Coordinates of C-alpha atoms in Angstrom, one line a residue:
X14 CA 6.4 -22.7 24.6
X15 CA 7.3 -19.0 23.0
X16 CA 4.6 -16.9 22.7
X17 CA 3.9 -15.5 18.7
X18 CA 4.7 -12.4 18.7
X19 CA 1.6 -10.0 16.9
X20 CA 2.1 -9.4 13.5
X21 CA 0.8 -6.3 11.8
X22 CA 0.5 -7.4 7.9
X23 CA 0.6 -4.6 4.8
X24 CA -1.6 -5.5 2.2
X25 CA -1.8 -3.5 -1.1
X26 CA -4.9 -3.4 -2.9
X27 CA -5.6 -5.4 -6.1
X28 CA -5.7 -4.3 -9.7
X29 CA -7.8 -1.3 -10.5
X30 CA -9.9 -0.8 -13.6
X31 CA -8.4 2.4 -15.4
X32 CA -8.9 1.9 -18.6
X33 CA -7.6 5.7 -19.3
X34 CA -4.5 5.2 -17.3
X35 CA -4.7 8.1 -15.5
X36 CA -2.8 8.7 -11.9
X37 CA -5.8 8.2 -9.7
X38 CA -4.3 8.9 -6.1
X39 CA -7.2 9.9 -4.3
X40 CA -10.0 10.6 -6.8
X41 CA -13.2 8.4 -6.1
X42 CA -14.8 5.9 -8.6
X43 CA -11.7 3.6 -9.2
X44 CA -12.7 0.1 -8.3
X45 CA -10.9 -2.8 -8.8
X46 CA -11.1 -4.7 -12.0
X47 CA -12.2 -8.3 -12.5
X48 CA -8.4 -9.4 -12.1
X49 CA -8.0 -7.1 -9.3
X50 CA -10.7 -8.9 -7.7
X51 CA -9.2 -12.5 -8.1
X52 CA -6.3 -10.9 -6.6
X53 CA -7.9 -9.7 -3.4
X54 CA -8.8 -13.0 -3.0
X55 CA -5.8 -14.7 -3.7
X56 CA -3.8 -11.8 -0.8
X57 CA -6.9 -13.4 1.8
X58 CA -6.2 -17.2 0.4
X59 CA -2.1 -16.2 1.8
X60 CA -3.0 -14.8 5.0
X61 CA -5.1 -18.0 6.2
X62 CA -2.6 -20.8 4.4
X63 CA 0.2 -19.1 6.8
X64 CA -2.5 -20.1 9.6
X65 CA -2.5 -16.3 10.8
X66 CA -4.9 -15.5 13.7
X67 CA -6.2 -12.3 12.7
X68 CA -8.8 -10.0 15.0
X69 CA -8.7 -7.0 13.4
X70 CA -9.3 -5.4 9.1
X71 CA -8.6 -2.1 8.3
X72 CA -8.4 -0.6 5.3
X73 CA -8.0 3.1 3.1
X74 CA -11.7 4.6 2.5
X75 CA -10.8 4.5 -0.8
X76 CA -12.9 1.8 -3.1
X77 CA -10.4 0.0 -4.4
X78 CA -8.6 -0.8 -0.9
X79 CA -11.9 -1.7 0.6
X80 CA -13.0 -4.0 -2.0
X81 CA -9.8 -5.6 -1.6
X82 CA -10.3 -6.0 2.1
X83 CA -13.4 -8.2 2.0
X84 CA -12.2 -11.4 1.3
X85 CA -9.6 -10.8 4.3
X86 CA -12.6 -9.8 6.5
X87 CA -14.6 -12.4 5.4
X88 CA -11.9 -15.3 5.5
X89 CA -11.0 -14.5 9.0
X90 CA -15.1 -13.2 10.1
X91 CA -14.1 -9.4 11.0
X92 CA -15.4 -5.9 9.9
X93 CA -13.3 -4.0 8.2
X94 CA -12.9 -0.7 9.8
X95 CA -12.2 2.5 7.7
X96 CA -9.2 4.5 9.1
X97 CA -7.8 7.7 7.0
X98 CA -4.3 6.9 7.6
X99 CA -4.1 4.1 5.5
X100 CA -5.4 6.7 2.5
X101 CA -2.9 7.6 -0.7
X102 CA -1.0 10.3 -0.4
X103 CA -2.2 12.7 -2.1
X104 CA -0.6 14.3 -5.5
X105 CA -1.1 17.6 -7.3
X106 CA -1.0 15.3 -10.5
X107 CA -3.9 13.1 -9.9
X108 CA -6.7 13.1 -12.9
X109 CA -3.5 13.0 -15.6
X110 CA -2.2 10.8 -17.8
X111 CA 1.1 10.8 -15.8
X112 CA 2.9 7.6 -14.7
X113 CA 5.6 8.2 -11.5
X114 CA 9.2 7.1 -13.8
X115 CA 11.5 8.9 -16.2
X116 CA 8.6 8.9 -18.6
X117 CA 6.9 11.5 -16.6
X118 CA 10.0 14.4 -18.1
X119 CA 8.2 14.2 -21.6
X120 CA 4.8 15.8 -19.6
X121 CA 5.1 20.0 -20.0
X122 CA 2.3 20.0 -17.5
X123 CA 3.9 18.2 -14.8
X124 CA 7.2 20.0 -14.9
X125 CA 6.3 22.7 -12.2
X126 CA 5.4 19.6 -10.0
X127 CA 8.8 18.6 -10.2
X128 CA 11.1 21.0 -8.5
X129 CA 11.9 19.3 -5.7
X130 CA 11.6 15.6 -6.0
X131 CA 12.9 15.1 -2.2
X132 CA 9.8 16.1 -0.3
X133 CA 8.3 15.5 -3.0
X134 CA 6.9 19.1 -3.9
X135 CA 4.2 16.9 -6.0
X136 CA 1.7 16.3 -3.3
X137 CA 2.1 15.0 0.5
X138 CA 5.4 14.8 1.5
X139 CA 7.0 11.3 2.3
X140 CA 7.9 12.3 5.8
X141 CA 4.2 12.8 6.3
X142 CA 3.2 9.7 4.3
X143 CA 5.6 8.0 7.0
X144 CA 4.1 9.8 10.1
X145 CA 0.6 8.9 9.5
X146 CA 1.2 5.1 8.9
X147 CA 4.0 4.6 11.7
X148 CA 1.5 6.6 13.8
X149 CA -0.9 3.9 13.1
X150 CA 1.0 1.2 13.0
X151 CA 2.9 2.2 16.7
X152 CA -0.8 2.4 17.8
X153 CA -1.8 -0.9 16.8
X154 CA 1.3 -2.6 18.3
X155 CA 0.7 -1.1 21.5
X156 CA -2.4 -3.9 21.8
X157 CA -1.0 -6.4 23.4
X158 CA -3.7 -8.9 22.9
X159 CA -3.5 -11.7 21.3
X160 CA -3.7 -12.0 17.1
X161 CA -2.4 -10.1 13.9
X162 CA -4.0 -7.1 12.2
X163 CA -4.4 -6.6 8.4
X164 CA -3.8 -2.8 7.0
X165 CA -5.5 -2.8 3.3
X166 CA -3.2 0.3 1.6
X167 CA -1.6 1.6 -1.3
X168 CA 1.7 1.5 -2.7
X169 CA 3.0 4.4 -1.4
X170 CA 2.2 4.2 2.1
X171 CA 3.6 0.7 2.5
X172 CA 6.9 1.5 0.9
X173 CA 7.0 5.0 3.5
X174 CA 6.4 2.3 6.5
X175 CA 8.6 -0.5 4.8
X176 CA 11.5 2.5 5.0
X177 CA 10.5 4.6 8.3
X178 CA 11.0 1.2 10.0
X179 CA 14.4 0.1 8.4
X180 CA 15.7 3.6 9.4
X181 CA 16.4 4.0 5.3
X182 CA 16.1 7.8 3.8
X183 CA 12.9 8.3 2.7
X184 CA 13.8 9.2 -0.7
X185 CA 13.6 6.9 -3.5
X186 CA 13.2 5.8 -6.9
X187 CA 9.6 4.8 -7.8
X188 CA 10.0 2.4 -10.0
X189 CA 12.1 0.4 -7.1
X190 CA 9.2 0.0 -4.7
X191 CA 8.4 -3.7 -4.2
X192 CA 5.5 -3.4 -3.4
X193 CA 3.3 -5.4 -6.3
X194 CA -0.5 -5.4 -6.5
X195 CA -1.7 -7.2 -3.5
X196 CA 1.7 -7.8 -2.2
X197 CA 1.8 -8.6 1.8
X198 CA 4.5 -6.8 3.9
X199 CA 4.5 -8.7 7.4
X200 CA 6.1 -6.5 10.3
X201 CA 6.3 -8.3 14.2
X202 CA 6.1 -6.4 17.2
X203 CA 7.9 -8.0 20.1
X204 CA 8.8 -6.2 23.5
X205 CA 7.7 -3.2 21.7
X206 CA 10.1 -2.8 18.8
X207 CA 8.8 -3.2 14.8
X208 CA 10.8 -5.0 12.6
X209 CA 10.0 -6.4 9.3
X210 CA 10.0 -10.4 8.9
X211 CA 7.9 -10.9 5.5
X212 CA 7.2 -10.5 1.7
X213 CA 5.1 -12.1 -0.5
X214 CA 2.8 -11.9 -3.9
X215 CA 0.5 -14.2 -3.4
X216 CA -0.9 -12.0 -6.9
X217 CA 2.2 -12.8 -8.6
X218 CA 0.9 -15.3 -11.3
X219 CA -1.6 -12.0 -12.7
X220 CA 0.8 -9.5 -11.9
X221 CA 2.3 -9.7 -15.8
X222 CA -0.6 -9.8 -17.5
X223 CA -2.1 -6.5 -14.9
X224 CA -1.8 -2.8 -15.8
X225 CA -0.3 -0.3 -12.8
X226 CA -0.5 2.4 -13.8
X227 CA -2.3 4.5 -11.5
X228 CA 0.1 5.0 -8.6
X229 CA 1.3 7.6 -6.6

């Protein structure tokens, strides 16, 4: 009988109240909104219908990623341990009424942000975004014991690791990112190589009627 390989599972956080639609990135105070709750739950609902053995939760410090990890640590009966690597990156335009498309151009005050879109010269550079989670992730997968670990994150930081480990350029187009509101990315380590082997949104039925807004 073949052994499961471990799994290492992405999970974004839920919808967050922001009723000011603001860029929050890492500014404290943004919890999840009664919707984003249901989604949470709905993320740990997935990850115990696909009979996952989990042993370890970790999530952002950042409110709304750890109120999105308690049903996961309650479904499966683990703490969920705080790890800065999973935090947003961080952005010289968090506090504003900025949203990361085309519509940002129209925003005087974010043009001097805007130089260099390739690093980005906006706040923490993808490459560095990538670092800290494959750092993490590369950690995690060096336990060879047996079960699946759940990474509570943003957006950003999931689409860095869903890149860094299909070798594609970092760059990209934000509005591309799939990477919904609690979305699962599902990566397996076996004989020591990542790959990716899943997506779902197990949000997806709320995710029309959900404002996201507030995204690196």
């Amino acid at each position: 009988m073949d052994v499961v390989p471990n799994r290492i599972h992405l999970v974004r956080h839920g919808e967050v109240h922001n009723p000011d639609g603001l860029l929050y990135g890492r500014l404290p105070g943004f919890h999840l909104s009664r919707s984003g709750v249901r989604m949470a739950q709905l993320a740990a609902d997935e990850l115990v219908a696909q009979g996952y053995e989990v042993k370890t939760v970790m999530t952002s410090p950042l409110e709304r990623a750890q109120e999105s990890a308690e049903p996961i640590a309650a479904a499966f009966g683990r703490p969920a341990s705080v790890d800065v690597a999973l935090i947003e990156a961080s952005s010289r335009l968090e506090g504003g009424r900025f949203q990361m498309n085309l519509g940002i151009l129209a925003k005087p005050a974010a043009w001097r942000f805007l130089v260099n879109p390739l690093r980005p010269s906006w706040g923490e550079p993808f490459a560095a975004v990538a670092a800290r989670m494959m750092s993490l992730i590369q950690s995690v997968a060096g336990d060879d014991s047996p079960g699946d670990v759940v990474m509570v994150s943003h957006q950003l930081p999931i689409w860095m690791a869903h890149r860094a480990v299909l070798g594609t350029r970092l760059f990209h187009d934000p509005r591309k990112r799939r990477c919904s509101l609690s979305s699962i990315t599902s990566f397996e380590v076996r004989d020591g190589a990542i790959r990716e082997v899943g997506y779902s949104e197990p949000a997806a039925a709320l995710i029309a009627r959900s404002k996201d807004v507030g995204a690196v």
